[in-house]
Amino acid sequence: MSKKIVILGAGYAGISVAKELEKHIGKKDIEVKLIEKNSFHTLRTELHEVAGGRVSPEAVQVDLNRIFKNSKVQVINDEIVNIDFDSQKLLSNSYEYAYDYLVISTGSRPCCFNLPGVNEYAYQLWSYEESIVLRNHIYSCFQRASKITDREERKKLLTFVIAGGGFTGVELAGELAEWKDKLCIQFSIKKEDVTIYLVEALPSILNILDTKLAKKCEARLKKFGVNVLTECGIQSVEKDNIYLSNQKKIEGTLIWTAGIQGNPFIAEMDIKCDRRFRVEVNEYMQSVQYGNVFSAGDSVSHICDGKPLPQVVETALQTGNHIAKNILNIIDGKEIKAFKPNYHGVMVSVGFSYAVAKVMGIKCSGFIASALKHMVNIHYLYMIGKVPLIMDYIKHQFLQKRYCSKLNISLSVEPEGLNEPNTV
Ligand SMILES: Cc1cc2nc3c(=O)[nH]c(=O)nc-3n(C[C@H](O)[C@H](O)[C@H](O)COP(=O)(O)OP(=O)(O)OC[C@H]3O[C@@H](n4cnc5c(N)ncnc54)[C@H](O)[C@@H]3O)c2cc1C
């Protein structure tokens, strides 16, 4: 009987597992199913470009049928609502899927640390839908502000507070600062009426980066007119009112990028998780509870060399690839191997043409780092879908008209429910 391997979630981790296993289908007696609730893979690291009006939403969607065209991996478009680990089945609202080996790669979600009002009133940037909701909100703030004569009211509508100085917050602040200039021209608004804050509770932003590069990013943001507030937390939020730990109040829109946790769906399953809803795994990336269940990417909780595995793309790709090899080893009766991460670096963009990067020990900034980031994205797309995906990337990033204008954002055509926080 062939061994059934089911991968849950087609993010960076799930695709990495499937791509490695794909090479062995037909040579080994395995069946591989990849179950994903969307029909596409989301290029999550580029969501800020959608929210900041730089690229169209299609730029971050890769149709799964294109990635697995002519492949023996079975791609199933379904949402799993329960997992029965005893009978080894995944359940959706209409089907059940049996497995011999399961890989959980359901990613993460923002974490609001139960701060009053954040969940209700803050915009978030983690899913494809949220990036469109945020983009539409920003656009509509400028559209509405252009019709308001009371300057104080107009300024309130044009105040944006981004909570979290990690790479999501910094990249979004950079995009928004660039888009703001275009929107001011489009709606005849004075630039001085727009205020963008980046608020970070720690003494510095981008703590994942080397201090010198983090400082360069901060300087670039300031040059763009972003107010960077460090050692300043968000205490609570009401509709349009944001209360800071320094006792100040800002009236405007809050965009929450300050915390991350595993997918809450996993916390409801009968599997051992940490307090942030990530599956506890051993050094083989195997659940500490079930030997035939593995977890990859953002849904992993594991301490490696004294530090938790970071929730970044490299962790997703490397854990995914490693798990595929370990599952094949188990099937072949060979020894499984401990996971050893091998990080190559970090890259953070601030707008279209500026980035900082530390890759394989080499630090760079400016246009070179920005070009490097594009090269890394192109390399990833080549790995998963070869030349056609690269052509799409070039089209969306470099050839299409940049910055949404009246012509390509028509708020009236967005589906209902896509214009409020927390509808997704
Ligand atoms: C704006 C932004 C910028 C970022 N920038 C960077 C960066 O520059 N560099 C970097 O390394 N990292 C960055 N990250 C983090 C990076 O995106 C994540 O670490 C990465 O996406 C994790 O991959 P994953 O496969 O674990 O999860 P995901 O990519 O989140 O994939 C999980 C998949 O599971 C699916 N799924 C979930 N639940 C179910 C279910 N019940 N049934 C079926 N399918 C389900 C989801 O639809 C999704 O497709 C950024 C993140 C954001 C939001």
Short mmCIF file of C-alpha atoms and ligand atoms in Angstrom, two decimals:
data_model
loop_
_atom_site.label_atom_id
_atom_site.label_comp_id
_atom_site.label_asym_id
_atom_site.label_seq_id
_atom_site.Cartn_x
_atom_site.Cartn_y
_atom_site.Cartn_z
CA MET A 1 0.00 0.00 0.00
CA SER A 2 1.35 3.38 -0.93
CA LYS A 3 2.04 5.79 1.93
CA LYS A 4 -0.24 8.80 2.08
CA ILE A 5 1.56 12.06 2.85
CA VAL A 6 -0.68 15.05 3.45
CA ILE A 7 0.66 18.61 3.64
CA LEU A 8 -1.70 21.13 5.24
CA GLY A 9 -1.15 24.69 3.98
CA ALA A 10 0.57 25.82 0.76
CA GLY A 11 2.69 28.64 2.10
CA TYR A 12 6.48 28.74 1.74
CA ALA A 13 6.84 25.72 4.05
CA GLY A 14 4.11 23.55 2.49
CA ILE A 15 5.35 24.22 -1.05
CA SER A 16 8.89 23.35 0.02
CA VAL A 17 7.76 19.97 1.42
CA ALA A 18 5.72 19.24 -1.71
CA LYS A 19 8.51 20.23 -4.12
CA GLU A 20 11.01 17.92 -2.42
CA LEU A 21 8.56 14.99 -2.28
CA GLU A 22 7.53 15.57 -5.91
CA LYS A 23 10.96 14.33 -7.04
CA HIS A 24 10.27 10.93 -5.48
CA ILE A 25 6.68 10.26 -6.58
CA GLY A 26 6.76 7.28 -8.96
CA LYS A 27 10.18 6.19 -7.69
CA LYS A 28 8.85 5.47 -4.20
CA ASP A 29 5.41 4.19 -3.27
CA ILE A 30 4.03 7.49 -2.00
CA GLU A 31 0.95 9.65 -2.63
CA VAL A 32 1.27 13.35 -1.87
CA LYS A 33 -1.67 15.67 -1.22
CA LEU A 34 -1.27 19.41 -0.64
CA ILE A 35 -4.38 20.93 0.95
CA GLU A 36 -4.81 24.70 0.85
CA LYS A 37 -7.86 26.85 1.58
CA ASN A 38 -6.95 29.33 -1.18
CA SER A 39 -6.49 28.37 -4.79
CA PHE A 40 -3.21 30.26 -4.76
CA HIS A 41 0.09 30.55 -2.90
CA THR A 42 0.46 33.98 -1.27
CA LEU A 43 3.81 35.74 -1.59
CA ARG A 44 3.34 36.99 1.93
CA THR A 45 6.63 38.88 2.07
CA GLU A 46 5.31 41.27 -0.60
CA LEU A 47 1.94 42.10 1.00
CA HIS A 48 3.11 45.57 2.04
CA GLU A 49 3.50 46.39 -1.65
CA VAL A 50 -0.21 45.69 -2.19
CA ALA A 51 -1.21 47.61 0.94
CA GLY A 52 1.01 50.51 -0.16
CA GLY A 53 -0.56 50.65 -3.62
CA ARG A 54 2.69 49.76 -5.39
CA VAL A 55 1.59 46.51 -7.07
CA SER A 56 -1.76 45.01 -7.92
CA PRO A 57 -3.06 42.21 -5.67
CA GLU A 58 -2.44 39.62 -8.42
CA ALA A 59 1.28 40.26 -7.98
CA VAL A 60 1.27 38.34 -4.69
CA GLN A 61 -0.91 35.44 -5.81
CA VAL A 62 0.60 32.41 -7.51
CA ASP A 63 -1.97 29.94 -8.80
CA LEU A 64 -1.18 26.53 -7.27
CA ASN A 65 -2.03 24.81 -10.53
CA ARG A 66 0.79 26.73 -12.17
CA ILE A 67 3.26 25.64 -9.50
CA PHE A 68 2.19 22.00 -9.76
CA LYS A 69 1.39 21.86 -13.47
CA ASN A 70 2.13 18.35 -14.82
CA SER A 71 3.04 17.27 -11.29
CA LYS A 72 1.92 14.15 -9.45
CA VAL A 73 1.37 16.18 -6.28
CA GLN A 74 -2.41 16.39 -5.82
CA VAL A 75 -3.40 19.96 -5.04
CA ILE A 76 -6.67 20.15 -3.12
CA ASN A 77 -8.47 23.43 -2.60
CA ASP A 78 -10.23 22.94 0.74
CA GLU A 79 -10.23 24.34 4.27
CA ILE A 80 -9.49 21.89 7.05
CA VAL A 81 -11.60 22.42 10.17
CA ASN A 82 -10.50 19.48 12.30
CA ILE A 83 -7.76 16.88 12.60
CA ASP A 84 -8.37 13.47 14.16
CA PHE A 85 -4.88 12.33 15.11
CA ASP A 86 -6.07 8.94 16.38
CA SER A 87 -7.80 7.87 13.19
CA GLN A 88 -5.24 9.85 11.10
CA LYS A 89 -7.74 11.98 9.22
CA LEU A 90 -8.14 15.64 8.30
CA LEU A 91 -11.69 16.91 8.09
CA SER A 92 -13.12 19.74 6.07
CA ASN A 93 -16.81 20.69 5.98
CA SER A 94 -17.39 18.29 3.10
CA TYR A 95 -14.54 15.76 2.92
CA GLU A 96 -12.10 13.79 4.97
CA TYR A 97 -8.53 13.00 4.02
CA ALA A 98 -6.63 10.05 5.47
CA TYR A 99 -2.89 10.27 6.06
CA ASP A 100 0.01 8.10 7.10
CA TYR A 101 2.23 11.17 7.51
CA LEU A 102 1.00 14.70 8.10
CA VAL A 103 2.87 17.98 7.76
CA ILE A 104 1.23 20.95 9.45
CA SER A 105 2.30 24.18 7.74
CA THR A 106 -0.62 26.48 8.44
CA GLY A 107 1.49 29.58 9.09
CA SER A 108 0.83 32.32 11.60
CA ARG A 109 -1.47 35.21 12.45
CA PRO A 110 -0.95 38.56 14.12
CA CYS A 111 -1.08 38.59 17.91
CA CYS A 112 -2.69 41.56 19.69
CA PHE A 113 -1.61 40.59 23.25
CA ASN A 114 -5.20 41.25 24.41
CA LEU A 115 -4.61 45.02 24.29
CA PRO A 116 -8.00 46.73 24.58
CA GLY A 117 -9.49 47.65 21.23
CA VAL A 118 -6.65 46.41 19.00
CA ASN A 119 -8.55 43.43 17.69
CA GLU A 120 -11.66 45.53 17.02
CA TYR A 121 -10.18 48.70 15.58
CA ALA A 122 -6.73 48.04 14.16
CA TYR A 123 -6.02 47.15 10.55
CA GLN A 124 -3.71 44.18 10.05
CA LEU A 125 -1.38 43.03 7.33
CA TRP A 126 -0.98 39.30 7.27
CA SER A 127 -3.29 37.88 4.62
CA TYR A 128 -3.95 38.66 0.98
CA GLU A 129 -7.42 39.98 1.90
CA GLU A 130 -6.07 42.18 4.70
CA SER A 131 -3.60 43.83 2.32
CA ILE A 132 -6.51 44.84 0.04
CA VAL A 133 -8.63 46.03 2.97
CA LEU A 134 -5.76 48.21 4.17
CA ARG A 135 -4.95 49.55 0.70
CA ASN A 136 -8.61 50.52 0.21
CA HIS A 137 -8.79 52.14 3.62
CA ILE A 138 -5.69 54.28 2.99
CA TYR A 139 -6.98 55.30 -0.42
CA SER A 140 -10.43 56.14 0.92
CA CYS A 141 -8.89 58.26 3.73
CA PHE A 142 -7.19 60.44 1.10
CA GLN A 143 -10.34 60.48 -1.05
CA ARG A 144 -12.50 61.59 1.91
CA ALA A 145 -9.89 64.04 3.22
CA SER A 146 -9.86 65.84 -0.12
CA LYS A 147 -13.51 66.76 0.45
CA ILE A 148 -13.13 67.97 4.05
CA THR A 149 -12.66 71.68 4.63
CA ASP A 150 -11.92 71.52 8.38
CA ARG A 151 -8.12 71.14 8.48
CA GLU A 152 -8.01 69.38 11.89
CA GLU A 153 -10.55 66.79 10.73
CA ARG A 154 -8.61 66.31 7.51
CA LYS A 155 -5.36 65.78 9.40
CA LYS A 156 -7.00 63.15 11.62
CA LEU A 157 -8.11 61.22 8.57
CA LEU A 158 -4.56 61.43 7.22
CA THR A 159 -2.80 60.16 10.35
CA PHE A 160 -1.54 56.57 10.24
CA VAL A 161 0.08 54.81 13.17
CA ILE A 162 1.97 51.62 12.36
CA ALA A 163 2.54 49.60 15.52
CA GLY A 164 5.62 47.37 15.40
CA GLY A 165 9.13 48.15 14.21
CA GLY A 166 9.83 44.70 12.82
CA PHE A 167 10.24 44.11 9.08
CA THR A 168 6.50 44.12 8.36
CA GLY A 169 6.03 47.51 10.06
CA VAL A 170 9.15 49.06 8.55
CA GLU A 171 8.41 47.83 5.02
CA LEU A 172 4.84 49.06 5.26
CA ALA A 173 5.94 52.46 6.59
CA GLY A 174 8.31 52.81 3.61
CA GLU A 175 5.59 51.93 1.08
CA LEU A 176 3.04 54.20 2.68
CA ALA A 177 5.49 57.11 2.81
CA GLU A 178 6.15 56.72 -0.94
CA TRP A 179 2.49 56.27 -1.85
CA LYS A 180 1.51 59.29 0.27
CA ASP A 181 3.37 61.63 -2.11
CA LYS A 182 1.47 60.28 -5.12
CA LEU A 183 -1.86 60.41 -3.28
CA CYS A 184 -1.24 64.00 -2.21
CA ILE A 185 -0.78 64.98 -5.86
CA GLN A 186 -3.79 62.94 -6.97
CA PHE A 187 -6.13 64.46 -4.37
CA SER A 188 -4.54 67.93 -4.14
CA ILE A 189 -3.66 67.48 -0.47
CA LYS A 190 -0.78 69.25 1.25
CA LYS A 191 1.96 66.83 2.32
CA GLU A 192 2.11 68.51 5.76
CA ASP A 193 -1.42 67.30 6.44
CA VAL A 194 -0.31 63.64 6.31
CA THR A 195 1.40 62.08 9.35
CA ILE A 196 2.86 58.59 9.55
CA TYR A 197 4.12 57.14 12.84
CA LEU A 198 6.08 53.94 13.35
CA VAL A 199 5.72 52.98 17.00
CA GLU A 200 8.02 50.42 18.64
CA ALA A 201 8.01 49.37 22.31
CA LEU A 202 11.72 48.41 22.34
CA PRO A 203 14.57 50.98 22.32
CA SER A 204 15.26 50.37 18.60
CA ILE A 205 13.52 49.16 15.44
CA LEU A 206 14.46 46.07 13.38
CA ASN A 207 16.05 44.16 16.24
CA ILE A 208 16.53 41.14 13.96
CA LEU A 209 19.10 43.23 11.99
CA ASP A 210 22.57 44.42 12.78
CA THR A 211 22.43 47.83 14.55
CA LYS A 212 24.17 49.78 11.76
CA LEU A 213 21.72 48.58 9.10
CA ALA A 214 18.75 49.13 11.39
CA LYS A 215 19.92 52.73 11.92
CA LYS A 216 20.18 53.20 8.13
CA CYS A 217 16.57 52.06 7.75
CA GLU A 218 15.49 54.41 10.49
CA ALA A 219 17.31 57.31 8.82
CA ARG A 220 15.65 56.49 5.49
CA LEU A 221 12.22 56.39 7.09
CA LYS A 222 12.84 59.74 8.76
CA LYS A 223 13.96 61.17 5.41
CA PHE A 224 10.60 60.02 4.02
CA GLY A 225 8.89 61.95 6.83
CA VAL A 226 7.97 58.96 9.01
CA ASN A 227 7.97 59.72 12.76
CA VAL A 228 9.78 56.83 14.43
CA LEU A 229 8.79 56.53 18.12
CA THR A 230 10.83 53.99 20.10
CA GLU A 231 10.32 52.83 23.69
CA CYS A 232 6.69 53.63 23.14
CA GLY A 233 3.94 51.02 23.30
CA ILE A 234 0.31 51.04 22.28
CA GLN A 235 -1.83 50.86 25.40
CA SER A 236 -5.33 50.76 24.04
CA VAL A 237 -7.37 51.79 21.04
CA GLU A 238 -10.82 53.17 20.52
CA LYS A 239 -12.36 53.98 17.17
CA ASP A 240 -9.98 56.65 15.73
CA ASN A 241 -8.15 57.13 19.08
CA ILE A 242 -4.84 55.48 19.84
CA TYR A 243 -3.47 55.70 23.40
CA LEU A 244 0.30 55.38 23.81
CA SER A 245 2.35 54.32 26.82
CA ASN A 246 3.83 57.86 27.02
CA GLN A 247 0.31 59.06 27.98
CA LYS A 248 -0.18 60.70 24.57
CA LYS A 249 -3.20 60.18 22.36
CA ILE A 250 -3.09 60.11 18.57
CA GLU A 251 -6.23 60.39 16.47
CA GLY A 252 -5.99 58.35 13.30
CA THR A 253 -5.80 54.84 11.86
CA LEU A 254 -3.91 52.10 13.70
CA ILE A 255 -2.18 49.42 11.64
CA TRP A 256 -1.06 46.53 13.84
CA THR A 257 2.10 44.63 12.87
CA ALA A 258 3.54 44.25 16.37
CA GLY A 259 3.09 40.61 17.26
CA ILE A 260 2.86 37.19 15.71
CA GLN A 261 1.55 33.83 16.85
CA GLY A 262 0.79 30.49 15.24
CA ASN A 263 -2.50 29.90 13.44
CA PRO A 264 -5.19 29.81 16.19
CA PHE A 265 -6.79 26.90 14.29
CA ILE A 266 -3.98 24.65 15.54
CA ALA A 267 -4.65 25.58 19.19
CA GLU A 268 -8.08 24.00 18.87
CA MET A 269 -6.61 20.66 17.75
CA ASP A 270 -5.52 17.86 20.06
CA ILE A 271 -1.80 18.49 19.58
CA LYS A 272 0.76 19.92 21.98
CA CYS A 273 1.38 23.61 21.24
CA ASP A 274 3.23 26.41 22.99
CA ARG A 275 1.33 29.42 24.37
CA ARG A 276 1.59 31.13 20.98
CA PHE A 277 -0.27 28.31 19.16
CA ARG A 278 2.80 26.78 17.53
CA VAL A 279 3.26 23.01 17.40
CA GLU A 280 5.94 21.76 19.78
CA VAL A 281 8.39 19.66 17.81
CA ASN A 282 11.63 17.80 18.54
CA GLU A 283 14.90 18.28 16.65
CA TYR A 284 13.51 16.23 13.72
CA MET A 285 10.60 18.72 13.37
CA GLN A 286 8.33 15.90 14.51
CA SER A 287 5.44 16.64 16.90
CA VAL A 288 6.51 15.74 20.46
CA GLN A 289 3.22 13.85 20.68
CA TYR A 290 2.76 12.02 17.36
CA GLY A 291 5.69 10.43 15.48
CA ASN A 292 3.95 10.65 12.09
CA VAL A 293 3.05 14.36 12.39
CA PHE A 294 5.55 17.09 11.51
CA SER A 295 5.33 20.86 11.57
CA ALA A 296 7.11 23.38 9.34
CA GLY A 297 7.59 27.13 8.99
CA ASP A 298 5.74 29.65 11.14
CA SER A 299 3.76 26.89 12.89
CA VAL A 300 6.88 25.40 14.53
CA SER A 301 7.85 25.88 18.15
CA HIS A 302 11.41 24.72 18.70
CA ILE A 303 14.50 26.04 20.48
CA CYS A 304 17.60 25.60 18.38
CA ASP A 305 21.05 26.69 19.63
CA GLY A 306 19.37 28.42 22.56
CA LYS A 307 17.00 30.51 20.42
CA PRO A 308 13.47 29.86 19.10
CA LEU A 309 13.34 29.28 15.34
CA PRO A 310 12.40 32.65 13.82
CA GLN A 311 9.18 32.97 11.83
CA VAL A 312 10.82 33.86 8.52
CA VAL A 313 10.84 32.45 5.01
CA GLU A 314 14.20 30.71 5.39
CA THR A 315 12.87 28.73 8.37
CA ALA A 316 9.81 27.78 6.30
CA LEU A 317 11.83 26.63 3.27
CA GLN A 318 14.48 24.77 5.25
CA THR A 319 12.16 23.04 7.74
CA GLY A 320 9.89 22.06 4.82
CA ASN A 321 12.71 20.52 2.81
CA HIS A 322 14.11 18.76 5.88
CA ILE A 323 10.76 17.25 6.85
CA ALA A 324 10.25 15.85 3.34
CA LYS A 325 13.63 14.11 3.59
CA ASN A 326 12.89 12.79 7.08
CA ILE A 327 9.54 11.35 6.00
CA LEU A 328 11.23 9.58 3.07
CA ASN A 329 13.90 8.27 5.45
CA ILE A 330 11.24 6.83 7.75
CA ILE A 331 9.50 5.17 4.79
CA ASP A 332 12.85 3.71 3.63
CA GLY A 333 13.65 2.48 7.15
CA LYS A 334 16.60 4.87 7.43
CA GLU A 335 17.60 7.09 10.32
CA ILE A 336 16.04 10.54 10.49
CA LYS A 337 18.22 13.60 10.93
CA ALA A 338 18.10 16.56 13.29
CA PHE A 339 17.27 19.93 11.70
CA LYS A 340 20.15 22.41 11.55
CA PRO A 341 19.14 25.83 10.23
CA ASN A 342 21.50 27.61 7.88
CA TYR A 343 20.39 31.22 7.55
CA HIS A 344 21.80 33.26 4.70
CA GLY A 345 20.62 36.67 5.73
CA VAL A 346 17.95 39.29 6.12
CA MET A 347 16.68 41.92 3.71
CA VAL A 348 14.35 44.81 4.47
CA SER A 349 13.01 47.23 1.89
CA VAL A 350 12.00 50.83 2.52
CA GLY A 351 10.01 51.75 -0.56
CA PHE A 352 10.72 50.73 -4.15
CA SER A 353 14.37 51.57 -4.57
CA TYR A 354 15.93 51.35 -1.10
CA ALA A 355 16.68 48.32 1.05
CA VAL A 356 19.24 47.09 3.51
CA ALA A 357 20.61 43.56 3.47
CA LYS A 358 23.01 41.33 5.31
CA VAL A 359 23.54 38.26 3.20
CA MET A 360 26.20 35.65 3.95
CA GLY A 361 27.97 38.14 6.21
CA ILE A 362 28.05 40.88 3.56
CA LYS A 363 26.20 44.08 4.41
CA CYS A 364 24.82 46.47 1.82
CA SER A 365 22.19 49.14 1.51
CA GLY A 366 20.47 51.30 -1.07
CA PHE A 367 19.74 50.30 -4.61
CA ILE A 368 22.14 47.30 -4.52
CA ALA A 369 20.28 45.77 -1.57
CA SER A 370 16.99 46.46 -3.30
CA ALA A 371 18.24 44.70 -6.45
CA LEU A 372 19.41 41.80 -4.30
CA LYS A 373 15.94 41.47 -2.79
CA HIS A 374 14.44 41.26 -6.29
CA MET A 375 17.03 38.60 -7.22
CA VAL A 376 16.10 36.53 -4.16
CA ASN A 377 12.40 36.78 -5.06
CA ILE A 378 13.17 35.79 -8.65
CA HIS A 379 15.26 32.84 -7.48
CA TYR A 380 12.38 31.64 -5.29
CA LEU A 381 9.88 31.97 -8.14
CA TYR A 382 12.21 30.07 -10.46
CA MET A 383 12.46 27.25 -7.92
CA ILE A 384 8.71 26.88 -7.62
CA GLY A 385 7.48 27.69 -11.12
CA LYS A 386 10.38 28.35 -13.48
CA VAL A 387 10.41 31.09 -16.17
CA PRO A 388 6.64 31.87 -16.43
CA LEU A 389 6.57 33.04 -12.80
CA ILE A 390 9.63 35.21 -13.34
CA MET A 391 7.94 36.84 -16.33
CA ASP A 392 4.92 37.63 -14.15
CA TYR A 393 7.17 39.10 -11.46
CA ILE A 394 8.92 41.35 -13.96
CA LYS A 395 5.56 42.45 -15.34
CA HIS A 396 4.09 43.31 -11.92
CA GLN A 397 7.20 44.87 -10.41
CA PHE A 398 8.73 46.75 -13.31
CA LEU A 399 6.47 47.00 -16.35
CA GLN A 400 3.01 47.74 -14.99
CA LYS A 401 1.94 51.25 -14.15
CA ARG A 402 2.98 51.73 -10.55
CA TYR A 403 0.91 53.31 -7.81
CA CYS A 404 -2.80 52.82 -7.82
CA SER A 405 -4.66 55.65 -9.44
CA LYS A 406 -8.36 56.36 -9.78
CA LEU A 407 -8.32 53.99 -12.72
CA ASN A 408 -7.20 50.85 -10.96
CA ILE A 409 -8.71 51.28 -7.50
CA SER A 410 -12.40 51.64 -7.72
CA LEU A 411 -13.63 51.16 -4.18
CA SER A 412 -17.14 50.50 -5.33
CA VAL A 413 -16.11 47.26 -7.06
CA GLU A 414 -14.40 45.66 -4.03
CA PRO A 415 -16.41 42.80 -2.57
CA GLU A 416 -18.55 43.70 0.41
CA GLY A 417 -16.99 43.13 3.82
CA LEU A 418 -13.52 43.90 2.54
CA ASN A 419 -13.35 47.37 3.97
CA GLU A 420 -13.37 47.00 7.73
CA PRO A 421 -10.78 45.65 10.16
CA ASN A 422 -11.08 42.02 11.19
CA THR A 423 -13.48 40.91 8.53
CA VAL A 424 -11.01 38.24 7.45
C1 LIG B 1 4.06 41.94 5.21
C2 LIG B 1 5.01 40.84 5.56
C3 LIG B 1 6.35 40.95 5.21
C4 LIG B 1 7.23 39.90 5.51
N1 LIG B 1 8.53 40.05 5.11
C5 LIG B 1 9.37 39.03 5.32
C6 LIG B 1 10.70 39.12 4.80
O1 LIG B 1 11.09 40.12 4.20
N2 LIG B 1 11.53 38.06 5.00
C7 LIG B 1 11.12 36.93 5.66
O2 LIG B 1 11.91 35.99 5.81
N3 LIG B 1 9.86 36.81 6.15
C8 LIG B 1 8.98 37.83 6.00
N4 LIG B 1 7.70 37.71 6.47
C9 LIG B 1 7.32 36.48 7.22
C10 LIG B 1 7.04 35.33 6.22
O3 LIG B 1 6.07 35.76 5.31
C11 LIG B 1 6.58 34.07 6.97
O4 LIG B 1 7.61 33.66 7.83
C12 LIG B 1 6.25 32.93 5.97
O5 LIG B 1 5.12 33.28 5.19
C13 LIG B 1 5.96 31.62 6.71
O6 LIG B 1 5.64 30.62 5.77
P1 LIG B 1 4.64 29.42 6.16
O7 LIG B 1 4.61 28.50 4.99
O8 LIG B 1 4.99 28.86 7.48
O9 LIG B 1 3.22 30.11 6.36
P2 LIG B 1 2.32 30.91 5.31
O10 LIG B 1 3.13 31.48 4.23
O11 LIG B 1 1.51 31.83 6.16
O12 LIG B 1 1.36 29.77 4.71
C14 LIG B 1 0.38 29.09 5.47
C15 LIG B 1 -0.67 28.57 4.51
O13 LIG B 1 -1.59 27.71 5.21
C16 LIG B 1 -2.89 27.93 4.71
N5 LIG B 1 -3.86 27.49 5.72
C17 LIG B 1 -3.94 27.93 6.99
N6 LIG B 1 -4.92 27.27 7.64
C18 LIG B 1 -5.47 26.40 6.77
C19 LIG B 1 -6.54 25.45 6.87
N7 LIG B 1 -7.22 25.28 8.02
N8 LIG B 1 -6.86 24.72 5.76
C20 LIG B 1 -6.18 24.89 4.61
N9 LIG B 1 -5.16 25.77 4.46
C21 LIG B 1 -4.81 26.53 5.53
C22 LIG B 1 -2.92 29.45 4.48
O14 LIG B 1 -3.96 29.82 3.58
C23 LIG B 1 -1.52 29.69 3.91
O15 LIG B 1 -1.50 29.61 2.51
C24 LIG B 1 6.78 38.73 6.19
C25 LIG B 1 5.43 38.61 6.52
C26 LIG B 1 4.55 39.65 6.22
C27 LIG B 1 3.09 39.49 6.56
#
